[in-house]
GROMACS .gro file of N, CA and C in nm:
model
  210
    1MET      N    1  -0.479   0.404   0.948
    1MET     CA    2  -0.614   0.416   0.899
    1MET      C    3  -0.705   0.313   0.965
    2ALA      N    4  -0.651   0.195   0.997
    2ALA     CA    5  -0.733   0.093   1.061
    2ALA      C    6  -0.781   0.140   1.198
    3PHE      N    7  -0.706   0.229   1.262
    3PHE     CA    8  -0.748   0.282   1.391
    3PHE      C    9  -0.870   0.374   1.377
    4LEU      N   10  -0.883   0.435   1.262
    4LEU     CA   11  -0.988   0.534   1.241
    4LEU      C   12  -1.117   0.478   1.183
    5ASN      N   13  -1.109   0.360   1.122
    5ASN     CA   14  -1.225   0.306   1.053
    5ASN      C   15  -1.234   0.156   1.078
    6PRO      N   16  -1.343   0.107   1.137
    6PRO     CA   17  -1.354  -0.035   1.168
    6PRO      C   18  -1.364  -0.125   1.046
    7THR      N   19  -1.389  -0.070   0.927
    7THR     CA   20  -1.396  -0.153   0.807
    7THR      C   21  -1.259  -0.175   0.743
    8ILE      N   22  -1.157  -0.113   0.798
    8ILE     CA   23  -1.020  -0.128   0.747
    8ILE      C   24  -0.945  -0.220   0.842
    9THR      N   25  -0.875  -0.317   0.785
    9THR     CA   26  -0.792  -0.404   0.867
    9THR      C   27  -0.646  -0.386   0.827
   10ALA      N   28  -0.558  -0.414   0.919
   10ALA     CA   29  -0.415  -0.400   0.893
   10ALA      C   30  -0.341  -0.516   0.958
   11ALA      N   31  -0.230  -0.554   0.897
   11ALA     CA   32  -0.144  -0.658   0.953
   11ALA      C   33   0.000  -0.613   0.936
   12ALA      N   34   0.082  -0.644   1.033
   12ALA     CA   35   0.225  -0.614   1.026
   12ALA      C   36   0.300  -0.746   1.016
   13VAL      N   37   0.395  -0.752   0.925
   13VAL     CA   38   0.473  -0.873   0.903
   13VAL      C   39   0.620  -0.838   0.913
   14GLU      N   40   0.695  -0.916   0.988
   14GLU     CA   41   0.840  -0.898   0.999
   14GLU      C   42   0.903  -0.962   0.875
   15ALA      N   43   0.952  -0.879   0.783
   15ALA     CA   44   1.004  -0.928   0.655
   15ALA      C   45   1.117  -1.028   0.672
   16SER      N   46   1.203  -1.009   0.770
   16SER     CA   47   1.315  -1.100   0.788
   16SER      C   48   1.270  -1.238   0.836
   17GLU      N   49   1.154  -1.247   0.897
   17GLU     CA   50   1.102  -1.376   0.943
   17GLU      C   51   1.018  -1.446   0.836
   18PHE      N   52   0.977  -1.372   0.735
   18PHE     CA   53   0.895  -1.428   0.628
   18PHE      C   54   0.953  -1.386   0.493
   19PRO      N   55   1.072  -1.439   0.457
   19PRO     CA   56   1.139  -1.395   0.334
   19PRO      C   57   1.059  -1.422   0.207
   20ASP      N   58   0.981  -1.530   0.204
   20ASP     CA   59   0.901  -1.557   0.084
   20ASP      C   60   0.796  -1.448   0.064
   21LEU      N   61   0.735  -1.405   0.172
   21LEU     CA   62   0.636  -1.298   0.165
   21LEU      C   63   0.703  -1.166   0.126
   22ALA      N   64   0.821  -1.142   0.182
   22ALA     CA   65   0.895  -1.020   0.148
   22ALA      C   66   0.930  -1.017  -0.001
   23ARG      N   67   0.970  -1.130  -0.056
   23ARG     CA   68   1.000  -1.136  -0.200
   23ARG      C   69   0.873  -1.115  -0.282
   24ARG      N   70   0.765  -1.180  -0.240
   24ARG     CA   71   0.639  -1.169  -0.314
   24ARG      C   72   0.596  -1.023  -0.329
   25TYR      N   73   0.614  -0.945  -0.222
   25TYR     CA   74   0.571  -0.805  -0.224
   25TYR      C   75   0.686  -0.708  -0.249
   26ARG      N   76   0.801  -0.761  -0.289
   26ARG     CA   77   0.918  -0.680  -0.324
   26ARG      C   78   0.953  -0.579  -0.214
   27VAL      N   79   0.963  -0.628  -0.092
   27VAL     CA   80   0.997  -0.542   0.021
   27VAL      C   81   1.147  -0.517   0.018
   28THR      N   82   1.184  -0.391  -0.004
   28THR     CA   83   1.325  -0.352  -0.007
   28THR      C   84   1.357  -0.256   0.107
   29GLY      N   85   1.256  -0.209   0.173
   29GLY     CA   86   1.272  -0.117   0.286
   29GLY      C   87   1.149  -0.126   0.373
   30VAL      N   88   1.163  -0.078   0.492
   30VAL     CA   89   1.049  -0.082   0.584
   30VAL      C   90   1.027   0.055   0.645
   31PRO      N   91   0.909   0.092   0.679
   31PRO     CA   92   0.789   0.012   0.653
   31PRO      C   93   0.746   0.023   0.507
   32LYS      N   94   0.678  -0.080   0.462
   32LYS     CA   95   0.617  -0.079   0.329
   32LYS      C   96   0.470  -0.111   0.348
   33THR      N   97   0.385  -0.024   0.298
   33THR     CA   98   0.241  -0.042   0.311
   33THR      C   99   0.186  -0.083   0.175
   34ILE      N  100   0.107  -0.189   0.176
   34ILE     CA  101   0.044  -0.239   0.054
   34ILE      C  102  -0.106  -0.240   0.076
   35VAL      N  103  -0.178  -0.179  -0.015
   35VAL     CA  104  -0.324  -0.171  -0.004
   35VAL      C  105  -0.387  -0.244  -0.121
   36ASN      N  106  -0.466  -0.345  -0.090
   36ASN     CA  107  -0.540  -0.421  -0.192
   36ASN      C  108  -0.452  -0.468  -0.308
   37GLU      N  109  -0.328  -0.502  -0.279
   37GLU     CA  110  -0.234  -0.556  -0.378
   37GLU      C  111  -0.203  -0.457  -0.491
   38GLU      N  112  -0.247  -0.332  -0.481
   38GLU     CA  113  -0.228  -0.236  -0.590
   38GLU      C  114  -0.148  -0.114  -0.549
   39ILE      N  115  -0.172  -0.063  -0.431
   39ILE     CA  116  -0.107   0.060  -0.386
   39ILE      C  117   0.010   0.022  -0.296
   40GLU      N  118   0.126   0.081  -0.322
   40GLU     CA  119   0.246   0.055  -0.242
   40GLU      C  120   0.307   0.187  -0.198
   41ILE      N  121   0.329   0.198  -0.069
   41ILE     CA  122   0.390   0.318  -0.013
   41ILE      C  123   0.507   0.275   0.073
   42LEU      N  124   0.625   0.326   0.042
   42LEU     CA  125   0.746   0.289   0.114
   42LEU      C  126   0.788   0.401   0.207
   43GLY      N  127   0.818   0.365   0.329
   43GLY     CA  128   0.871   0.461   0.425
   43GLY      C  129   0.767   0.507   0.525
   44ALA      N  130   0.819   0.560   0.634
   44ALA     CA  131   0.732   0.616   0.738
   44ALA      C  132   0.699   0.759   0.699
   45LEU      N  133   0.572   0.788   0.687
   45LEU     CA  134   0.528   0.921   0.644
   45LEU      C  135   0.429   0.978   0.745
   46PRO      N  136   0.424   1.110   0.755
   46PRO     CA  137   0.316   1.171   0.832
   46PRO      C  138   0.182   1.134   0.767
   47ALA      N  139   0.076   1.133   0.844
   47ALA     CA  140  -0.055   1.090   0.794
   47ALA      C  141  -0.097   1.164   0.668
   48ASP      N  142  -0.078   1.296   0.664
   48ASP     CA  143  -0.122   1.372   0.546
   48ASP      C  144  -0.044   1.333   0.421
   49ALA      N  145   0.086   1.308   0.434
   49ALA     CA  146   0.168   1.267   0.319
   49ALA      C  147   0.130   1.126   0.274
   50PHE      N  148   0.103   1.038   0.370
   50PHE     CA  149   0.061   0.902   0.339
   50PHE      C  150  -0.070   0.905   0.258
   51ILE      N  151  -0.167   0.980   0.306
   51ILE     CA  152  -0.296   0.989   0.238
   51ILE      C  153  -0.279   1.050   0.100
   52GLU      N  154  -0.196   1.152   0.088
   52GLU     CA  155  -0.171   1.216  -0.041
   52GLU      C  156  -0.114   1.115  -0.141
   53GLN      N  157  -0.015   1.036  -0.098
   53GLN     CA  158   0.044   0.936  -0.187
   53GLN      C  159  -0.057   0.829  -0.225
   54ALA      N  160  -0.133   0.782  -0.127
   54ALA     CA  161  -0.234   0.679  -0.153
   54ALA      C  162  -0.337   0.729  -0.253
   55LEU      N  163  -0.388   0.849  -0.233
   55LEU     CA  164  -0.488   0.905  -0.325
   55LEU      C  165  -0.432   0.926  -0.465
   56ALA      N  166  -0.307   0.968  -0.474
   56ALA     CA  167  -0.245   0.985  -0.605
   56ALA      C  168  -0.239   0.852  -0.679
   57GLN      N  169  -0.206   0.745  -0.608
   57GLN     CA  170  -0.200   0.613  -0.672
   57GLN      C  171  -0.339   0.564  -0.710
   58VAL      N  172  -0.438   0.590  -0.625
   58VAL     CA  173  -0.576   0.553  -0.658
   58VAL      C  174  -0.620   0.625  -0.785
   59ASN      N  175  -0.591   0.753  -0.795
   59ASN     CA  176  -0.627   0.830  -0.914
   59ASN      C  177  -0.559   0.775  -1.038
   60THR      N  178  -0.433   0.734  -1.026
   60THR     CA  179  -0.360   0.676  -1.138
   60THR      C  180  -0.425   0.544  -1.181
   61ILE      N  181  -0.458   0.461  -1.084
   61ILE     CA  182  -0.521   0.331  -1.113
   61ILE      C  183  -0.656   0.353  -1.181
   62GLN      N  184  -0.734   0.446  -1.131
   62GLN     CA  185  -0.865   0.474  -1.190
   62GLN      C  186  -0.851   0.530  -1.331
   63HIS      N  187  -0.752   0.616  -1.351
   63HIS     CA  188  -0.729   0.675  -1.483
   63HIS      C  189  -0.688   0.567  -1.583
   64GLU      N  190  -0.597   0.478  -1.541
   64GLU     CA  191  -0.553   0.370  -1.629
   64GLU      C  192  -0.667   0.274  -1.658
   65GLY      N  193  -0.753   0.249  -1.559
   65GLY     CA  194  -0.868   0.162  -1.579
   65GLY      C  195  -0.967   0.221  -1.677
   66ALA      N  196  -0.981   0.353  -1.676
   66ALA     CA  197  -1.073   0.420  -1.766
   66ALA      C  198  -1.026   0.410  -1.911
   67LYS      N  199  -0.892   0.399  -1.930
   67LYS     CA  200  -0.837   0.390  -2.065
   67LYS      C  201  -0.843   0.248  -2.120
   68SER      N  202  -0.853   0.146  -2.032
   68SER     CA  203  -0.853   0.007  -2.075
   68SER      C  204  -0.986  -0.029  -2.139
   69PRO      N  205  -0.981  -0.105  -2.250
   69PRO     CA  206  -1.107  -0.148  -2.311
   69PRO      C  207  -1.178  -0.248  -2.221
   70ALA      N  208  -1.309  -0.243  -2.219
   70ALA     CA  209  -1.387  -0.332  -2.133
   70ALA      C  210  -1.410  -0.467  -2.195
   0.00000   0.00000   0.00000
């Protein structure tokens, strides 16, 4: 996605070289994509499947936020 939109940034981290970071983000397999500390997608997916999973998680987060008292 960072290739398609200049407002998106991405970083790749070698989990075996940064074990503390891997533990912090509960990396159990690679690749693992984390978006804004909320969305987590594990595995290499085709772009359409990746977007589908990301949007499903966004919808879940928004739905849960709507149920929370302000």
